[in-house]
mmCIF file of C-alpha atoms in Angstrom:
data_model
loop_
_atom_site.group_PDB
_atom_site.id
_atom_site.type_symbol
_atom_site.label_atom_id
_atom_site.label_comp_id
_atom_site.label_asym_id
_atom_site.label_seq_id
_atom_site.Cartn_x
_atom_site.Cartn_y
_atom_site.Cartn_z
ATOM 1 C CA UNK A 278 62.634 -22.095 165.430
ATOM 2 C CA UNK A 279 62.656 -26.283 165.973
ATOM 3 C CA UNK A 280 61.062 -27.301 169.148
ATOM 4 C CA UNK A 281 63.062 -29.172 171.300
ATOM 5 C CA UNK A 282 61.400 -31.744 173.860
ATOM 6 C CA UNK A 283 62.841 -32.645 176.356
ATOM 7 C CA UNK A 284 63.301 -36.192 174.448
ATOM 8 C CA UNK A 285 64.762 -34.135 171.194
ATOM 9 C CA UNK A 286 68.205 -33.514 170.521
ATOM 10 C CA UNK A 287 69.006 -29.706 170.142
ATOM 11 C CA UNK A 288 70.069 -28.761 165.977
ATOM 12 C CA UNK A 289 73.309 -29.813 165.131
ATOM 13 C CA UNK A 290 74.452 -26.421 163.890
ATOM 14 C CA UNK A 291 73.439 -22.859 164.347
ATOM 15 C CA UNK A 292 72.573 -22.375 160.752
ATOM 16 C CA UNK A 293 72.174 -24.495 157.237
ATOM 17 C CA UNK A 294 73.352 -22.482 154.489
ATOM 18 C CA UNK A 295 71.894 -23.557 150.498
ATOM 19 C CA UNK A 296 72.883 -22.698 147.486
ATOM 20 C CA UNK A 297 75.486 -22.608 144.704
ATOM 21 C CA UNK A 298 79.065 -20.942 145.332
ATOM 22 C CA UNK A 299 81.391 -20.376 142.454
ATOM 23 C CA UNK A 300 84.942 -20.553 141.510
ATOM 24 C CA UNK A 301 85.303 -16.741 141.342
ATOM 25 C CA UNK A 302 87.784 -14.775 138.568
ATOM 26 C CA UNK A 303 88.305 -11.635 139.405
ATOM 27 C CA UNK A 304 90.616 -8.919 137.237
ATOM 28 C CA UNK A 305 94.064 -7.961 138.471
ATOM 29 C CA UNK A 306 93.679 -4.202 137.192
ATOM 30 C CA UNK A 307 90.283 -2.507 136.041
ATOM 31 C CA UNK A 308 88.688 -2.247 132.679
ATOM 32 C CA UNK A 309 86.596 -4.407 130.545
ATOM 33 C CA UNK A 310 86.694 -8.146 130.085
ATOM 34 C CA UNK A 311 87.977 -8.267 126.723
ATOM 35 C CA UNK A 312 91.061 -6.159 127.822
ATOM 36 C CA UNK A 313 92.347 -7.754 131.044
ATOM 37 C CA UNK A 314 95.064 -9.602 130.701
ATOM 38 C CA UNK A 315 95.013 -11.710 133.986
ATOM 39 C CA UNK A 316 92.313 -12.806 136.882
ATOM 40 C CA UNK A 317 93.056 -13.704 140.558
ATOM 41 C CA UNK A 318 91.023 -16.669 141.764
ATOM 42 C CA UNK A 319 88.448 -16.468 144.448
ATOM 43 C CA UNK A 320 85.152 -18.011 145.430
ATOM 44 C CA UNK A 321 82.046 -16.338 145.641
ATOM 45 C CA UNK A 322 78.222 -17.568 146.331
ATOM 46 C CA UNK A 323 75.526 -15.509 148.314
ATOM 47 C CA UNK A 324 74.801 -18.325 150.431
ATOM 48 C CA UNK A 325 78.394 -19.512 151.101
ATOM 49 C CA UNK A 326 79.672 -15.943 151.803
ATOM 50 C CA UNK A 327 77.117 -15.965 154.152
ATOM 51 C CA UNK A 328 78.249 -18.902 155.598
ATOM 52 C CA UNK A 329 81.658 -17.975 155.907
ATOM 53 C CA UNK A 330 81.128 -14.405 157.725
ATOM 54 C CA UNK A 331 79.043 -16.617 159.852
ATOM 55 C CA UNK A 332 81.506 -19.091 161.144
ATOM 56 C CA UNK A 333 84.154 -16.267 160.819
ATOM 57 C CA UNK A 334 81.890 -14.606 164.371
ATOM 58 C CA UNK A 335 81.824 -17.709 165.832
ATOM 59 C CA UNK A 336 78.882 -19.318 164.975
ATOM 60 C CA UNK A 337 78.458 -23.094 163.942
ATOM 61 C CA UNK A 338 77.179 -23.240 160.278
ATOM 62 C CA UNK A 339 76.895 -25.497 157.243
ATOM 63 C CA UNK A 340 76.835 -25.433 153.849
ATOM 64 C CA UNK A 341 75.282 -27.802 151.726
ATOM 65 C CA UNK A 342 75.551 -27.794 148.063
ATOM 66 C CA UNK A 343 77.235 -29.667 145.171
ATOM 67 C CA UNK A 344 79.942 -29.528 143.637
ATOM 68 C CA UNK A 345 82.062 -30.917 140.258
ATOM 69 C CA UNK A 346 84.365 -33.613 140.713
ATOM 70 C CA UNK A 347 86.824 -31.520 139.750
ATOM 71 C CA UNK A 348 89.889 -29.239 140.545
ATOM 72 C CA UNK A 349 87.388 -25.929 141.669
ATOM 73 C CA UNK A 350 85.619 -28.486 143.344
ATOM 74 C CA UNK A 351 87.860 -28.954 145.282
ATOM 75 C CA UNK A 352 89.080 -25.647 145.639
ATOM 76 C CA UNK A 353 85.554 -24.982 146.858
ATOM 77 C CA UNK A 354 85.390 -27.072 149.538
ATOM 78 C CA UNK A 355 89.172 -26.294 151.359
ATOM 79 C CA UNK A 356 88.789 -22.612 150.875
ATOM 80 C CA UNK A 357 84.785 -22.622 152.427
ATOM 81 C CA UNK A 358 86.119 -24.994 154.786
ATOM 82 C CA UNK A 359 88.795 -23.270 155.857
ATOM 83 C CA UNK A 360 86.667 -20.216 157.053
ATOM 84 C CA UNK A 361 84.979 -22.870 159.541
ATOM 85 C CA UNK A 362 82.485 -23.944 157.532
ATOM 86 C CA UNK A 363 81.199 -27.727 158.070
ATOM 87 C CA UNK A 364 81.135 -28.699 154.369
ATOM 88 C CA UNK A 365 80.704 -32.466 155.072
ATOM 89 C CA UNK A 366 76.839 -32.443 153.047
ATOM 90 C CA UNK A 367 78.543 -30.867 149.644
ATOM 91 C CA UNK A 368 77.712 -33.618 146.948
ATOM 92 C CA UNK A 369 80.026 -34.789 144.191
ATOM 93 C CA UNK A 370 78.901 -34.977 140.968
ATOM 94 C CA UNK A 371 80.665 -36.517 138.925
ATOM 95 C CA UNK A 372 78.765 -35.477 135.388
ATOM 96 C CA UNK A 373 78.616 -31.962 135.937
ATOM 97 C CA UNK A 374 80.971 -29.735 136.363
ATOM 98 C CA UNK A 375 81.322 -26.525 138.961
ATOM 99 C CA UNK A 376 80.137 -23.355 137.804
ATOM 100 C CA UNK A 377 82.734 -19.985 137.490
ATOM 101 C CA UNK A 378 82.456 -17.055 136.772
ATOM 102 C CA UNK A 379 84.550 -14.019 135.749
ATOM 103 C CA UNK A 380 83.605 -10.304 136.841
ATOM 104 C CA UNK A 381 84.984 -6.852 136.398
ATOM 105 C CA UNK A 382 86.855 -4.983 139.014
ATOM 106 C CA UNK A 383 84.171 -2.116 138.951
ATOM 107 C CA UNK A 384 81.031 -1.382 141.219
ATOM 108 C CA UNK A 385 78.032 -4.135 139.754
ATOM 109 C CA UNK A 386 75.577 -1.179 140.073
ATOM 110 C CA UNK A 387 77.555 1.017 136.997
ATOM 111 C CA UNK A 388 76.872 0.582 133.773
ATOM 112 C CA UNK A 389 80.732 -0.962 132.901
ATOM 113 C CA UNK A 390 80.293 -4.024 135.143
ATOM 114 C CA UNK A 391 80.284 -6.798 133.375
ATOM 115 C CA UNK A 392 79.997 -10.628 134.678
ATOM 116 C CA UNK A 393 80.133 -13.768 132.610
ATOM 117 C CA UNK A 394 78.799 -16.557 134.135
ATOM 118 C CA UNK A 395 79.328 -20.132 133.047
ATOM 119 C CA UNK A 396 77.064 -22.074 135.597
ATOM 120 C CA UNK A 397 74.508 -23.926 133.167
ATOM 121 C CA UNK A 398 74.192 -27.046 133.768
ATOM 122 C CA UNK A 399 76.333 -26.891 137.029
ATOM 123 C CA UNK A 400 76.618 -29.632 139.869
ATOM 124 C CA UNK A 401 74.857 -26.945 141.935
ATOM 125 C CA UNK A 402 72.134 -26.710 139.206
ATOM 126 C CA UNK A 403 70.967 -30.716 139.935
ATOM 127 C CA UNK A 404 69.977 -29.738 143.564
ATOM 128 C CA UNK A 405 66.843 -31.087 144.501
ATOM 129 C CA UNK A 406 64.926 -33.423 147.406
ATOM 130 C CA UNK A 407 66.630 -36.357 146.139
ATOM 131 C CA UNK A 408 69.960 -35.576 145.383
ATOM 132 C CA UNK A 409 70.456 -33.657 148.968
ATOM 133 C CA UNK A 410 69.841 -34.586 152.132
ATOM 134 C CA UNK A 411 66.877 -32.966 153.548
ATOM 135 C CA UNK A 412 67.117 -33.787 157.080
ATOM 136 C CA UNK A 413 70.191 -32.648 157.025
ATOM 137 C CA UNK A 414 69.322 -28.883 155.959
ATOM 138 C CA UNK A 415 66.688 -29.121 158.694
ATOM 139 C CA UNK A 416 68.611 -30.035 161.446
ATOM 140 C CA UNK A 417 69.767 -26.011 162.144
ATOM 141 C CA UNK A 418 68.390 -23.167 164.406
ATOM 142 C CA UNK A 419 68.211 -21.215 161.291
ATOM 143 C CA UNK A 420 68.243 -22.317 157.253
ATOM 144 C CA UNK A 421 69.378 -20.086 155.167
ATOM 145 C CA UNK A 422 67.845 -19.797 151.376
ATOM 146 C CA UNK A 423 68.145 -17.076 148.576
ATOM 147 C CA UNK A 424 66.386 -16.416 145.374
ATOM 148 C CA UNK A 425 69.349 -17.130 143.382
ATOM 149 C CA UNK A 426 68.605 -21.075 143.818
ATOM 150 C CA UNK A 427 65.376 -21.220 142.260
ATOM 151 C CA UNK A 428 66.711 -19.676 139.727
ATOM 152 C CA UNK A 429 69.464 -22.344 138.927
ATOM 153 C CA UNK A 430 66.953 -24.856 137.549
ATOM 154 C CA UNK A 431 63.511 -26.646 138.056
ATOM 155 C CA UNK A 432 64.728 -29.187 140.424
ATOM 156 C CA UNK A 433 66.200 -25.975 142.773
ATOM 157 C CA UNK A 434 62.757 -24.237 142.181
ATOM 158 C CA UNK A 435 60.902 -27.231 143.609
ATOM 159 C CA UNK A 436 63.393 -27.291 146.114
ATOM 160 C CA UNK A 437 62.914 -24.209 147.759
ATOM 161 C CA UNK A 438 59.632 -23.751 147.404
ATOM 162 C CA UNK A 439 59.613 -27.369 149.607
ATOM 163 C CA UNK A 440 61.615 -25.940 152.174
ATOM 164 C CA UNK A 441 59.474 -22.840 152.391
ATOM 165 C CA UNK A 442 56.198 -24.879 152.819
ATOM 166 C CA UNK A 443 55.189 -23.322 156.657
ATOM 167 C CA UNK A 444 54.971 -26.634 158.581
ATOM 168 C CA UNK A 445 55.375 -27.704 162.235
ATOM 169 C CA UNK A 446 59.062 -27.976 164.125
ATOM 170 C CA UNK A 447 60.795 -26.512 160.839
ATOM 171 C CA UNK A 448 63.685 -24.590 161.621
ATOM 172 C CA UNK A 449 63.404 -20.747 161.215
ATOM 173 C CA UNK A 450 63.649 -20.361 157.793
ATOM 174 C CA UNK A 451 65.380 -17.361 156.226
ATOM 175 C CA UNK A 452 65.193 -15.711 152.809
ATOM 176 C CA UNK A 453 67.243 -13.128 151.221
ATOM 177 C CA UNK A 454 65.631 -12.041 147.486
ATOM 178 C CA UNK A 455 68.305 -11.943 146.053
ATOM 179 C CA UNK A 456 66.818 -11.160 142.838
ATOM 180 C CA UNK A 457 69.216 -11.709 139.852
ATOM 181 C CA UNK A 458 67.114 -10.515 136.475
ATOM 182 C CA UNK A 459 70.266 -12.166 134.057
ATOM 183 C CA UNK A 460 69.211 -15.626 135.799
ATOM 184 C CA UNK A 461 65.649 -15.369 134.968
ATOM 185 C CA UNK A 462 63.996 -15.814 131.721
ATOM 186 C CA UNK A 463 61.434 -13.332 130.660
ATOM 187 C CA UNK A 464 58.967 -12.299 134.007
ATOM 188 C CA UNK A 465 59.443 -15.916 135.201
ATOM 189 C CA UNK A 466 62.000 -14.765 138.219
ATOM 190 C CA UNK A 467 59.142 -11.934 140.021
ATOM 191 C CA UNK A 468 56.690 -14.806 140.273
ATOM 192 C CA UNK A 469 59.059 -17.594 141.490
ATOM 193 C CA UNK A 470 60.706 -15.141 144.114
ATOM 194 C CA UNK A 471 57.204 -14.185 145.877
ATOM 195 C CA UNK A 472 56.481 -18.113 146.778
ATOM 196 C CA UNK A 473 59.725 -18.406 149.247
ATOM 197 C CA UNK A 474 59.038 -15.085 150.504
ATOM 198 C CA UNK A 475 55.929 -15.636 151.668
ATOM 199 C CA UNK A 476 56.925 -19.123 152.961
ATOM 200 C CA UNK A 477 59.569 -17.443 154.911
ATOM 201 C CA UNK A 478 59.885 -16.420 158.679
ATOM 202 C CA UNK A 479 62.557 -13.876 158.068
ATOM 203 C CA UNK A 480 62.938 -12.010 154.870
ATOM 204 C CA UNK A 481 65.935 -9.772 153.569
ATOM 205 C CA UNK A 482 65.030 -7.966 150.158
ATOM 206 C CA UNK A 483 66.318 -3.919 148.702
ATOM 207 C CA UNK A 484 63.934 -1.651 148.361
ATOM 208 C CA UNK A 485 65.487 -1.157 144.451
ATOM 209 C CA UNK A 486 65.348 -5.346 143.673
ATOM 210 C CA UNK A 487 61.616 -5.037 145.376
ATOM 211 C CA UNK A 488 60.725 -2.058 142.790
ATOM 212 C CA UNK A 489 62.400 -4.391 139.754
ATOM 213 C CA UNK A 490 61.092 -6.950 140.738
ATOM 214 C CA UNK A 491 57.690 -6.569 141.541
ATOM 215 C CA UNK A 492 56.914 -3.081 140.822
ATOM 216 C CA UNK A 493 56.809 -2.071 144.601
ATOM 217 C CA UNK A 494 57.217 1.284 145.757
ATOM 218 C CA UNK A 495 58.747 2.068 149.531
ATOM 219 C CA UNK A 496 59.030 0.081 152.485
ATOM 220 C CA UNK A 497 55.483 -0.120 153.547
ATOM 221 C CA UNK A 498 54.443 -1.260 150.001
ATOM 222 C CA UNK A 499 56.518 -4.432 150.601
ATOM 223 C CA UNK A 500 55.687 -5.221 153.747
ATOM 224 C CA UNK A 501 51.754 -4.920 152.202
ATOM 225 C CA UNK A 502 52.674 -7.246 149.605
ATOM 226 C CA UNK A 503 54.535 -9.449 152.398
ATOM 227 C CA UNK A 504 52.262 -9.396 155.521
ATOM 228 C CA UNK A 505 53.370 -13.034 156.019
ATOM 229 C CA UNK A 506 57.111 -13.463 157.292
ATOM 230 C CA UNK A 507 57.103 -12.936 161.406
ATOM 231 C CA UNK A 508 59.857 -10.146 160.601
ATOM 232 C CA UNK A 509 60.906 -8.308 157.312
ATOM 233 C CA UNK A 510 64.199 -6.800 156.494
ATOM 234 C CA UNK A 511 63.571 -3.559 153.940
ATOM 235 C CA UNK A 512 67.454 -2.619 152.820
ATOM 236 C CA UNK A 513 68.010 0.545 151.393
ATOM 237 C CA UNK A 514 71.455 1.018 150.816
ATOM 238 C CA UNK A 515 73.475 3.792 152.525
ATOM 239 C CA UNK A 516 70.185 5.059 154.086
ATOM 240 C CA UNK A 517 69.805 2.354 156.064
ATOM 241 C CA UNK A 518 67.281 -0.639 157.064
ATOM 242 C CA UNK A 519 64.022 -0.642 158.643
ATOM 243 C CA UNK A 520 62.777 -4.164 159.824
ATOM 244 C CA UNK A 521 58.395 -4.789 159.965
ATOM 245 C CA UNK A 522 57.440 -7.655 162.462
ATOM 246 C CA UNK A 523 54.248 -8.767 162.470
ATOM 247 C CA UNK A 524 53.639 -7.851 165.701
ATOM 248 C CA UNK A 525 53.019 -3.857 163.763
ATOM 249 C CA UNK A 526 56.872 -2.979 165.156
ATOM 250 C CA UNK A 527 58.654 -0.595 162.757
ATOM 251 C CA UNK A 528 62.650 -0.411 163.233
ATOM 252 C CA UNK A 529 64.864 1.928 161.066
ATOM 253 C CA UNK A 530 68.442 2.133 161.752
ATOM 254 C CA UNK A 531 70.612 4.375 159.116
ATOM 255 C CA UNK A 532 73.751 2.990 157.982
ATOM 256 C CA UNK A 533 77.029 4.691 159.099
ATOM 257 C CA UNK A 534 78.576 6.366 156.862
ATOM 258 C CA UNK A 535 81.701 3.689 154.999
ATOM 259 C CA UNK A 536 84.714 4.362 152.611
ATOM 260 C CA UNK A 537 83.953 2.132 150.167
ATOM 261 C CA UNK A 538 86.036 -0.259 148.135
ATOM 262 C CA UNK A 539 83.805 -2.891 146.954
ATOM 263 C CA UNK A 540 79.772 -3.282 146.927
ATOM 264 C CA UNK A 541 80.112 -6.588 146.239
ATOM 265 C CA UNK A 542 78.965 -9.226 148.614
ATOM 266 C CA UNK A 543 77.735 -6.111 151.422
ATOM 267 C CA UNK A 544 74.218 -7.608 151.467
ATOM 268 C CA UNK A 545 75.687 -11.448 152.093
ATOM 269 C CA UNK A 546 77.265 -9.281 154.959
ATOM 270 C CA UNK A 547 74.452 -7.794 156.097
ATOM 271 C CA UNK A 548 72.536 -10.816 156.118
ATOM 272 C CA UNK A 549 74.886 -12.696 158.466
ATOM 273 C CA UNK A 550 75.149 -9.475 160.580
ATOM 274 C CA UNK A 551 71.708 -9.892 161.691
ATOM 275 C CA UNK A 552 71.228 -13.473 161.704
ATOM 276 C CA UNK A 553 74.247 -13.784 163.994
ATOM 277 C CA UNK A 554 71.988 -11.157 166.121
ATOM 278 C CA UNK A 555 69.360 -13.174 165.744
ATOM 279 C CA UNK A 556 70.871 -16.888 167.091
ATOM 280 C CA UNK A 557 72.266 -14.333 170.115
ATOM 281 C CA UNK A 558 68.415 -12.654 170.843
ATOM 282 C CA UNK A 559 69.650 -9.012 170.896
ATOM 283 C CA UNK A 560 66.629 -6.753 169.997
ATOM 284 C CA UNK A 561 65.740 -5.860 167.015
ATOM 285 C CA UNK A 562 67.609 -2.234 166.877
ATOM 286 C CA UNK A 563 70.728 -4.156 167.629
ATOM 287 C CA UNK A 564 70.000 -6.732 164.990
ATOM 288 C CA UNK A 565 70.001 -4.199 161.884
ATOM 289 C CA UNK A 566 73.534 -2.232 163.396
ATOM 290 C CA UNK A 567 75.056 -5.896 163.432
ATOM 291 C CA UNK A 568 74.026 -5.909 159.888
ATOM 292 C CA UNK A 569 75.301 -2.843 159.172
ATOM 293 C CA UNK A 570 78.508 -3.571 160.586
ATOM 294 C CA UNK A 571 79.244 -6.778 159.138
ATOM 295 C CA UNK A 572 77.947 -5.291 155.877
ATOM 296 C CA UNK A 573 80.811 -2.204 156.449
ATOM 297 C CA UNK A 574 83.242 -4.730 156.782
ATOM 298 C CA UNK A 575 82.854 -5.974 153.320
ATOM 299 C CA UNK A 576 82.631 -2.508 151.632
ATOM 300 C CA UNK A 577 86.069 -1.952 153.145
ATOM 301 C CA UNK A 578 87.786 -4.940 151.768
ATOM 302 C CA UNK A 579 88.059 -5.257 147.644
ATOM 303 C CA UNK A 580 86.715 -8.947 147.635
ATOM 304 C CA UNK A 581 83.571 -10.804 148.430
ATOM 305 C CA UNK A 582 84.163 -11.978 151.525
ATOM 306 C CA UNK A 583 85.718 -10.121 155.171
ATOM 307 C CA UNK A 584 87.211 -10.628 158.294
ATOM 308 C CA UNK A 585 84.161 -9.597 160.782
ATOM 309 C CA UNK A 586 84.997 -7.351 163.610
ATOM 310 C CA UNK A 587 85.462 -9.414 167.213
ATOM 311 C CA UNK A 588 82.286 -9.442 168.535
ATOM 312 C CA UNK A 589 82.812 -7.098 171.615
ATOM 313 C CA UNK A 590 84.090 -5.054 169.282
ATOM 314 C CA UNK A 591 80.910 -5.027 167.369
ATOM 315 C CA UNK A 592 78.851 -4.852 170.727
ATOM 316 C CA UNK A 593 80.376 -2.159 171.495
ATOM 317 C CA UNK A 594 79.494 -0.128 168.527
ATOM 318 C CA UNK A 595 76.141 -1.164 168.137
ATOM 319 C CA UNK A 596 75.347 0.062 171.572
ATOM 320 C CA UNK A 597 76.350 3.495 171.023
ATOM 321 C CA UNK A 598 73.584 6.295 171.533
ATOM 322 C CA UNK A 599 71.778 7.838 168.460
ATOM 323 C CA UNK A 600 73.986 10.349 168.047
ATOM 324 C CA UNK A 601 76.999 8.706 168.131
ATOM 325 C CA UNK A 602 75.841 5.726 165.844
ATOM 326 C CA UNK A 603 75.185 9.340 163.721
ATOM 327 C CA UNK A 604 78.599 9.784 163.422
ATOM 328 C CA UNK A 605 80.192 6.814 162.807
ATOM 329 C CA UNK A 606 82.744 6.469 160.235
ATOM 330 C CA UNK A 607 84.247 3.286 158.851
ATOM 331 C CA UNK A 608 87.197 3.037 156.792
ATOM 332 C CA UNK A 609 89.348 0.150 155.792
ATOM 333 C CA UNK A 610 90.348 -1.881 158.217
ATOM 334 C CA UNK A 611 88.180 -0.360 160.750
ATOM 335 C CA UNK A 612 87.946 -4.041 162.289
ATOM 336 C CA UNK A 613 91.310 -4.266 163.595
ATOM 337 C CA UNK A 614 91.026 -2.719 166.995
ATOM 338 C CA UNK A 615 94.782 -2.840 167.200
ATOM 339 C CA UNK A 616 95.486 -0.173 164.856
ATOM 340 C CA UNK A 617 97.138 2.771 166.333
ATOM 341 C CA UNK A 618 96.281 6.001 165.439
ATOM 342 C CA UNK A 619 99.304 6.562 163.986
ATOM 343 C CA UNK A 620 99.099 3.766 161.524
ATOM 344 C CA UNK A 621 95.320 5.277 160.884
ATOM 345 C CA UNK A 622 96.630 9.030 160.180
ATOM 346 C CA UNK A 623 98.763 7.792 157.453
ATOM 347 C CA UNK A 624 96.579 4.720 155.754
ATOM 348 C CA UNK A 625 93.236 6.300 157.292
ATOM 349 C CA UNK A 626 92.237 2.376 158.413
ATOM 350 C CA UNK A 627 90.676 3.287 161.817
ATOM 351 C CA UNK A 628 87.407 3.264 162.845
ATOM 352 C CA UNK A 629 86.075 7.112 163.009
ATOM 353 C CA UNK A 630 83.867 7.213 165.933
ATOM 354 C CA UNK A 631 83.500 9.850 168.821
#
């Protein structure tokens, strides 16, 4: 992380979030594009979801991006704002508008989903070293990137892979793959990904985009292809996590076992899980259940985005013995520690645990 002499100011924020977010359209009953009649709008972004669980658990974060001069524009910035998100370094552009996009209602994973993006040549797609403000992003305990930006444009791509460049009193420097093949033309997206990865101090990558991606097989294959970052985060769906430091550690932690409404936006969840972990130096074991958990909390909600448990709440569950981690069972609105069992019999929204 930044050194801080004794004649240095400490970072201004916990963590520096990049990256695009979107003006979000998502179906009001299930079934394929061409047949819904009506969308509900929302916002969604890896990095800004991020941000938002984030400052949602108390942390102080910021998101820098741009933006359209426009009505989603502003949309954008009340409704990340609003979460506790410092949103003051979003840039206007005036030429370009903000990107959308509309999605189905089903699981992205199954063969019906369908998304249709309309991002090219987005505000967010002109981010670069001289249309942001650099010192701004490094002024952070931890800055947040993900392999969608690079994917956005040239200008991103040199971006990132600036920002990734190891060099003295950078912040910690986090990167979640992120690897989205539609984005990418032809085998472009495998190369461009490995550069920030191995520029990174923390990575976050699934064991499936790491076999798409680069052909890798298994946790330990990764980590031989990325001996670099000080700690990487192998995610393997409902089987759980194991985190490599280069130290030689090894930490695996299954996932409990969720009722789940929605995949989508679990790994922005998991992300924050851990780095909030992270800023608060629990151990490692502790890090990946914090993931977990904030990554249960979005399965259990229908959206992108969740209300994270309270954090003693959390605590509390990620310092239960092996067994009873074992058994853990999460259903929706398992975060509310003021449901009654009652009220959980008949809408089964209670945390299962022994």
């Amino acid at each position: 992380m930044t050194a801080t002499g004794p004649h240095s100011a400490p970072p201004a924020v916990d963590v520096v979030a990049l990256g695009e977010s979107m003006v979000t359209f998502l179906p009001t009953r299930p079934g394929r594009l061409a047949d819904v009649p009506a969308f509900e709008r929302g916002i969604g972004g890896a990095e800004s979801n991020l941000a938002c669980a984030l400052a949602a658990a108390g942390h102080t974060v910021r998101w820098v991006s741009r933006v359209g001069a426009d009505g989603f524009g502003d949309h954008l910035l009340e409704a990340i704002g609003a979460y506790g998100v410092d949103v003051s370094a979003v840039r206007r552009d005036p030429a370009r508008p903000t990107g959308v996009y509309f999605r189905t209602a089903g699981d992205r994973s199954g063969d019906a989903h369908e998304v249709a993006y309309y991002r090219a040549g987005s505000a967010a797609s002109a981010m670069s070293a001289d249309t942001l403000d650099t010192d701004v992003l490094r002024d952070c305990r931890i800055l947040h990137l993900t392999g969608i930006t690079p994917a956005l444009s040239a200008d991103c791509r040199d971006l990132v892979r600036e920002l990734t460049a190891r060099r003295p009193g950078r912040p910690l420097v986090s990167f979640d793959v992120n690897h989205r093949p539609e984005l990418w033309a032809g085998t472009e997206g495998p190369r461009a990904l490995l550069e920030p990865a191995r520029g990174a101090d923390l990575v976050f990558v699934g064991e499936d985009e790491a076999r798409a991606a680069w052909g890798l097989d298994g946790a330990r294959a990764i980590r031989e292809a990325l001996p670099e970052p000080e700690t990487l985060v192998v995610k393997r769906g409902a089987d759980g996590a194991t985190a490599y430091g280069r130290d030689g550690s090894e930490v695996t932690v299954g996932a409990p076992a969720v009722e789940v409404l929605a995949h989508v936006g679990a790994g922005d969840a998991f992300a924050a899980g851990f780095l909030s972990a992270t800023l608060r130096g629990l151990p490692v074991r502790e890090r990946l259940r914090h993931g977990h958990l904030m990554a249960a909390a979005a399965l259990t909600v229908p959206g992108d985005l969740a209300a994270p448990p309270a954090r003693d709440h959390a605590d509390r569950l990620a310092s239960l013995d092996e067994e009873a981690w074992g058994r853990l069972r999460l259903g929706p609105g398992w975060t509310r520690e003021d449901r009654t069992r009652e009220d959980a019999g008949r809408a089964e929204e209670e945390v299962r645990e022994p």
